[in-house]
Coordinates of C-alpha atoms in Angstrom, one line a residue:
M62 CA 18.9 -46.0 7.5
S63 CA 17.8 -46.7 11.0
A64 CA 17.8 -44.9 14.3
S65 CA 21.3 -46.0 14.9
D66 CA 22.4 -44.2 11.7
F67 CA 21.3 -41.0 13.5
D68 CA 23.1 -42.1 16.7
A69 CA 19.6 -41.8 18.3
P70 CA 18.0 -44.2 20.8
F71 CA 14.6 -43.9 19.1
P72 CA 13.1 -44.5 15.6
V73 CA 12.8 -41.7 13.2
L74 CA 9.8 -41.7 10.7
A75 CA 9.3 -39.1 8.0
V76 CA 5.7 -38.2 7.2
S77 CA 6.1 -36.9 3.7
A78 CA 3.8 -35.5 1.1
W79 CA 3.5 -32.7 -1.4
S80 CA 2.5 -29.2 0.0
G81 CA -1.2 -28.9 0.4
T82 CA -1.8 -32.6 1.2
G83 CA -2.5 -32.0 4.9
K84 CA 0.5 -33.3 6.8
T85 CA 0.2 -31.0 9.7
T86 CA -3.6 -31.5 9.9
L87 CA -3.1 -35.3 10.1
L88 CA -0.3 -35.0 12.7
E89 CA -2.5 -32.8 14.8
Q90 CA -5.0 -35.7 14.9
L91 CA -2.4 -38.4 15.3
L92 CA -0.4 -37.0 18.2
P93 CA -3.1 -37.4 20.8
L94 CA -3.9 -40.9 19.6
L95 CA -0.2 -41.9 19.8
G96 CA 0.0 -40.3 23.3
E97 CA -2.9 -42.5 24.4
R98 CA -0.8 -45.5 23.3
G99 CA 2.0 -44.4 25.7
L100 CA 4.2 -42.9 23.0
N101 CA 6.1 -39.7 23.7
V102 CA 6.5 -38.2 20.2
G103 CA 8.8 -35.5 19.1
V104 CA 8.3 -33.6 15.8
I105 CA 10.8 -31.9 13.5
K106 CA 9.0 -29.8 10.9
H107 CA 10.6 -28.8 7.7
A108 CA 10.0 -25.2 6.6
H109 CA 10.5 -24.1 3.0
H110 CA 10.6 -20.4 3.9
A111 CA 12.2 -18.0 6.3
F112 CA 10.5 -18.0 9.7
D113 CA 11.0 -16.5 13.1
V114 CA 9.5 -17.7 16.4
D115 CA 10.7 -14.6 18.1
K116 CA 9.1 -11.1 18.1
P117 CA 10.9 -7.8 17.3
G118 CA 11.3 -5.7 20.4
K119 CA 11.4 -8.6 22.8
D120 CA 14.5 -9.0 24.9
S121 CA 15.4 -12.3 23.3
Y122 CA 15.0 -10.8 19.8
R123 CA 17.3 -7.9 20.8
L124 CA 19.9 -10.2 22.3
R125 CA 19.9 -12.5 19.3
S126 CA 20.1 -9.5 16.9
A127 CA 23.1 -8.4 19.0
G128 CA 24.9 -11.6 18.3
A129 CA 23.8 -14.2 20.8
A130 CA 24.2 -17.6 19.1
P131 CA 22.5 -19.7 20.1
M132 CA 19.8 -17.8 22.0
L133 CA 17.8 -19.7 24.6
V134 CA 14.8 -18.1 26.3
A135 CA 13.2 -20.0 29.2
S136 CA 10.3 -19.8 31.6
R137 CA 8.8 -22.3 34.1
E138 CA 6.5 -23.5 31.3
R139 CA 8.7 -23.9 28.3
F140 CA 12.0 -22.9 26.6
A141 CA 12.9 -22.1 23.1
L142 CA 16.4 -22.5 21.5
M143 CA 17.1 -20.3 18.5
Q144 CA 20.1 -20.7 16.3
E145 CA 20.9 -18.9 13.1
T146 CA 22.0 -21.1 10.2
P147 CA 23.2 -18.7 7.5
G148 CA 24.3 -20.2 4.2
Q149 CA 22.5 -23.5 4.9
N150 CA 20.6 -24.6 1.8
E151 CA 18.5 -27.2 3.7
P152 CA 18.0 -28.1 7.4
D153 CA 20.5 -30.8 8.6
L154 CA 18.1 -33.5 9.8
E155 CA 20.9 -35.5 11.4
R156 CA 21.9 -32.6 13.5
L157 CA 18.3 -31.8 14.4
V158 CA 17.7 -35.4 15.5
E159 CA 20.7 -35.1 17.8
L160 CA 19.1 -32.1 19.5
M161 CA 16.1 -34.4 20.4
V162 CA 18.3 -37.0 22.2
P163 CA 18.3 -35.4 25.6
H164 CA 14.5 -35.3 25.6
A165 CA 14.3 -39.1 25.2
P166 CA 11.2 -39.4 22.9
D167 CA 9.9 -42.8 22.0
L168 CA 9.6 -41.6 18.3
V169 CA 10.6 -38.6 16.3
I170 CA 8.4 -37.7 13.3
A171 CA 10.1 -35.7 10.7
E172 CA 7.4 -33.7 8.8
G173 CA 8.5 -33.3 5.3
F174 CA 12.1 -34.2 4.4
K175 CA 11.1 -36.1 1.3
A176 CA 14.6 -36.3 -0.1
W177 CA 16.2 -37.9 3.1
P178 CA 16.9 -41.6 3.0
L179 CA 14.8 -42.7 6.0
P180 CA 11.6 -44.7 6.6
K181 CA 8.6 -42.8 5.3
L182 CA 4.8 -42.7 5.7
V183 CA 3.7 -41.0 2.5
L184 CA 0.4 -39.1 2.2
Y185 CA -1.2 -38.5 -1.1
R186 CA -4.3 -36.6 -2.4
D187 CA -5.5 -36.9 -6.0
G188 CA -4.2 -34.0 -8.1
V189 CA -1.7 -32.8 -5.5
G190 CA 1.9 -33.4 -6.6
D191 CA 3.5 -36.2 -8.4
P192 CA 2.3 -39.7 -7.4
A193 CA 5.8 -41.0 -8.3
I194 CA 6.5 -40.2 -4.6
F195 CA 5.2 -43.7 -3.9
R196 CA 8.2 -45.2 -5.6
D197 CA 10.7 -43.9 -3.1
P198 CA 12.5 -47.1 -1.8
W199 CA 12.2 -45.8 1.8
V200 CA 8.4 -45.7 1.7
R201 CA 7.0 -48.0 4.4
A202 CA 3.3 -47.1 4.0
V203 CA 1.1 -45.0 1.8
A204 CA -2.1 -43.3 3.0
C205 CA -4.7 -41.9 0.6
K206 CA -8.4 -41.7 0.4
R207 CA -10.3 -44.8 -0.6
D208 CA -12.0 -43.1 -3.5
E209 CA -8.6 -41.9 -4.8
R210 CA -7.0 -45.3 -5.5
A211 CA -6.4 -44.8 -9.2
A212 CA -3.0 -43.1 -8.7
L213 CA -2.0 -45.7 -6.2
E214 CA -2.9 -48.5 -8.6
Q215 CA -1.1 -46.8 -11.5
H216 CA 2.0 -45.6 -9.7
G217 CA 1.9 -48.2 -6.9
P218 CA 4.7 -48.7 -4.5
A219 CA 6.4 -52.0 -3.8
P220 CA 4.1 -54.9 -2.8
D221 CA 5.5 -54.9 0.8
V222 CA 4.4 -51.3 1.3
D223 CA 1.3 -51.0 3.5
R224 CA -1.7 -49.2 2.1
L225 CA -3.7 -47.1 4.6
D226 CA -6.9 -45.1 4.4
L227 CA -6.1 -41.4 4.9
D228 CA -9.5 -40.8 6.5
D229 CA -9.1 -43.6 9.1
V230 CA -6.8 -41.7 11.5
P231 CA -7.0 -44.4 14.3
A232 CA -5.8 -47.0 11.8
V233 CA -2.9 -44.7 10.8
A234 CA -2.0 -44.2 14.4
R235 CA -2.2 -48.0 14.9
W236 CA 0.2 -48.6 12.0
I237 CA 2.7 -46.0 13.4
A238 CA 2.6 -47.7 16.9
Q239 CA 3.1 -51.1 15.3
W240 CA 6.0 -49.8 13.2
V241 CA 7.7 -48.3 16.3
A242 CA 7.2 -51.5 18.2
G243 CA 9.0 -53.4 15.4
Q244 CA 12.1 -51.2 15.4
P245 CA 15.3 -52.3 17.1
A246 CA 15.5 -51.0 20.7
V247 CA 18.5 -48.9 21.3
E248 CA 19.0 -48.1 25.0
P249 CA 15.3 -47.5 25.6
T250 CA 14.5 -44.9 28.2
V251 CA 10.7 -45.0 28.1
E252 CA 8.6 -48.2 28.2
Q253 CA 6.5 -48.3 25.1
S254 CA 3.1 -49.8 24.9
N255 CA 3.0 -52.7 22.4
S256 CA -0.4 -52.3 21.0
K257 CA -1.9 -55.1 19.0
G258 CA -4.5 -55.2 16.2
D259 CA -4.9 -55.4 12.5
T260 CA -4.1 -52.4 10.4
T261 CA -6.9 -51.1 8.3
C262 CA -5.5 -51.1 4.7
I263 CA -6.8 -50.1 1.4

């Protein structure tokens, strides 16, 4: 699957791991580094539970409760679009990617979405989840701690999958930037920086 499969003019990369591995923490560190490389990065986060970004009693909450679908609340600083999805077992990533198109990001990172057939950067910590996640044919790189290589060696991914040090965040950012630069350009709207340098691997 490529960006064109989503009808999107940008690459889509899943950052996947078992719960408790630290996906959000890593992304929090990666996003500023990717921004320094000239990449405008959108993020789609998978939530496994019910959530609400609105607050009971607020006008937007009252209007949404009254039937507004979707509900969009906006100020001069930001806007938020809220849409109920009753009866949906899992988020429709293809539809969510379509919502990103008008914003013209250089890259969309899908946090989670392990089951979706799209390129993945897999994170792993020893003792957290099943290391068989390495064997997903869509895995493009695996990041784990240098002192936790046993699972990687035992359940290792394909030889062409890059090995990264989870503690070397700049190297992970460099790998992502290089991966983006290597994807087919589809009506690019933002000039990307084509950074060079060797990726630090395990």
